[in-house]
Amino acid sequence: MRRVSVPGATFISLARRELDPAGWRNLDKVVIDSWEFNMLQREFKRMVEAGQFARADLYAEIHELVSGAKQGREREDERILIHTTGLVSQDVALADFIYRRALEKGVGLRLPTAQ
């Protein structure tokens, strides 16, 4: 397990135990996809129940950043953890965002439709 200590680092965690849970509180911002969904995950729930992380330690859920309700990086030296559990709705939303941006910029490769 790793600890994020480099100023200005953004670490995107896709697995259960990539970072030492004891170090989450030492980061400037922790962002997750959904508190409720994470609490259904054994490792995350165990970390919360052990007192290593609490909802009060959470900076934001991803939807708060995307909607602008909360700021992303506010200082160059902030250490940010983005911990996702893989909600499919986020994958679809991200794909739609990228697709629309590509259309706006006139870039990308159009693939043939399935027959």
Tab-separated table of C-alpha atoms in Angstrom:
chain	number	residue	atom	x	y	z
A	1	MET	CA	0.000	0.000	0.000
A	2	ARG	CA	1.164	3.500	-0.787
A	3	ARG	CA	0.896	6.907	0.808
A	4	VAL	CA	0.470	10.005	-1.338
A	5	SER	CA	2.935	12.575	-0.056
A	6	VAL	CA	4.038	14.453	-3.175
A	7	PRO	CA	2.698	18.028	-3.191
A	8	GLY	CA	0.356	18.592	-6.130
A	9	ALA	CA	-0.264	14.884	-6.709
A	10	THR	CA	-3.605	13.526	-7.842
A	11	PHE	CA	-3.994	9.819	-7.245
A	12	ILE	CA	-6.892	7.984	-8.882
A	13	SER	CA	-7.573	4.744	-7.068
A	14	LEU	CA	-9.412	2.054	-8.979
A	15	ALA	CA	-8.759	-0.863	-6.678
A	16	ARG	CA	-9.634	-1.574	-3.097
A	17	ARG	CA	-6.369	-1.141	-1.206
A	18	GLU	CA	-3.954	0.816	-3.385
A	19	LEU	CA	-3.415	3.408	-0.673
A	20	ASP	CA	-2.898	2.943	3.025
A	21	PRO	CA	-6.316	3.791	4.541
A	22	ALA	CA	-4.599	5.391	7.526
A	23	GLY	CA	-3.188	8.029	5.186
A	24	TRP	CA	-6.478	9.156	3.637
A	25	ARG	CA	-7.019	11.746	6.365
A	26	ASN	CA	-3.619	13.300	5.619
A	27	LEU	CA	-4.613	14.223	2.062
A	28	ASP	CA	-5.972	17.653	1.226
A	29	LYS	CA	-9.042	16.346	-0.598
A	30	VAL	CA	-10.650	12.938	-0.877
A	31	VAL	CA	-13.273	12.519	-3.586
A	32	ILE	CA	-15.363	9.386	-4.087
A	33	ASP	CA	-18.150	8.488	-6.475
A	34	SER	CA	-20.840	7.775	-3.855
A	35	TRP	CA	-20.681	7.426	-0.080
A	36	GLU	CA	-23.645	5.044	-0.009
A	37	PHE	CA	-22.242	2.822	-2.758
A	38	ASN	CA	-18.786	2.767	-1.157
A	39	MET	CA	-20.331	1.690	2.142
A	40	LEU	CA	-21.533	-1.443	0.339
A	41	GLN	CA	-17.904	-2.308	-0.461
A	42	ARG	CA	-16.307	-4.494	2.210
A	43	GLU	CA	-12.888	-2.786	2.316
A	44	PHE	CA	-14.283	0.746	2.420
A	45	LYS	CA	-16.852	-0.121	5.094
A	46	ARG	CA	-14.163	-1.844	7.171
A	47	MET	CA	-11.972	1.283	6.944
A	48	VAL	CA	-14.861	3.488	8.131
A	49	GLU	CA	-15.836	1.107	10.926
A	50	ALA	CA	-12.198	0.991	12.097
A	51	GLY	CA	-12.235	4.783	12.422
A	52	GLN	CA	-9.597	5.312	9.713
A	53	PHE	CA	-11.921	7.507	7.625
A	54	ALA	CA	-15.276	9.171	8.224
A	55	ARG	CA	-17.854	10.964	6.131
A	56	ALA	CA	-16.699	14.214	7.756
A	57	ASP	CA	-13.241	13.593	6.204
A	58	LEU	CA	-14.736	13.398	2.715
A	59	TYR	CA	-14.273	16.522	0.583
A	60	ALA	CA	-16.785	15.665	-2.144
A	61	GLU	CA	-18.552	13.110	-4.249
A	62	ILE	CA	-17.707	13.269	-7.948
A	63	HIS	CA	-21.112	14.683	-8.923
A	64	GLU	CA	-20.410	17.731	-6.724
A	65	LEU	CA	-17.242	18.478	-8.699
A	66	VAL	CA	-18.838	17.889	-12.089
A	67	SER	CA	-21.835	20.110	-11.265
A	68	GLY	CA	-19.597	22.864	-9.880
A	69	ALA	CA	-21.105	22.618	-6.391
A	70	LYS	CA	-17.557	22.122	-5.056
A	71	GLN	CA	-14.210	23.272	-6.395
A	72	GLY	CA	-11.599	20.903	-7.746
A	73	ARG	CA	-7.956	21.765	-7.247
A	74	GLU	CA	-7.655	25.146	-5.517
A	75	ARG	CA	-3.883	25.168	-4.864
A	76	GLU	CA	-0.985	23.765	-6.847
A	77	ASP	CA	0.286	21.795	-3.853
A	78	GLU	CA	-2.987	20.044	-2.935
A	79	ARG	CA	-2.771	16.278	-2.656
A	80	ILE	CA	-5.993	14.788	-3.972
A	81	LEU	CA	-7.304	11.227	-3.895
A	82	ILE	CA	-10.085	10.214	-6.244
A	83	HIS	CA	-11.385	6.831	-5.148
A	84	THR	CA	-13.912	5.245	-7.495
A	85	THR	CA	-15.794	1.999	-7.231
A	86	GLY	CA	-16.843	1.895	-10.864
A	87	LEU	CA	-20.415	3.125	-11.069
A	88	VAL	CA	-21.563	2.478	-14.639
A	89	SER	CA	-23.543	5.738	-14.717
A	90	GLN	CA	-20.272	7.637	-14.415
A	91	ASP	CA	-18.781	5.726	-17.324
A	92	VAL	CA	-21.773	6.613	-19.495
A	93	ALA	CA	-21.700	10.268	-18.405
A	94	LEU	CA	-17.977	10.519	-19.107
A	95	ALA	CA	-18.343	8.877	-22.524
A	96	ASP	CA	-21.144	11.317	-23.405
A	97	PHE	CA	-19.014	14.278	-22.263
A	98	ILE	CA	-16.033	13.162	-24.353
A	99	TYR	CA	-18.250	12.465	-27.369
A	100	ARG	CA	-19.846	15.936	-27.224
A	101	ARG	CA	-16.461	17.632	-26.835
A	102	ALA	CA	-15.130	15.722	-29.838
A	103	LEU	CA	-18.141	16.816	-31.907
A	104	GLU	CA	-17.649	20.457	-30.852
A	105	LYS	CA	-13.976	20.333	-31.863
A	106	GLY	CA	-14.561	18.334	-35.028
A	107	VAL	CA	-12.167	15.580	-33.976
A	108	GLY	CA	-12.439	11.862	-33.622
A	109	LEU	CA	-13.153	8.896	-35.824
A	110	ARG	CA	-16.702	7.886	-36.641
A	111	LEU	CA	-17.130	4.124	-36.433
A	112	PRO	CA	-19.629	2.223	-38.582
A	113	THR	CA	-22.861	1.268	-36.882
A	114	ALA	CA	-23.571	-2.380	-36.151
A	115	GLN	CA	-25.861	-4.083	-38.642
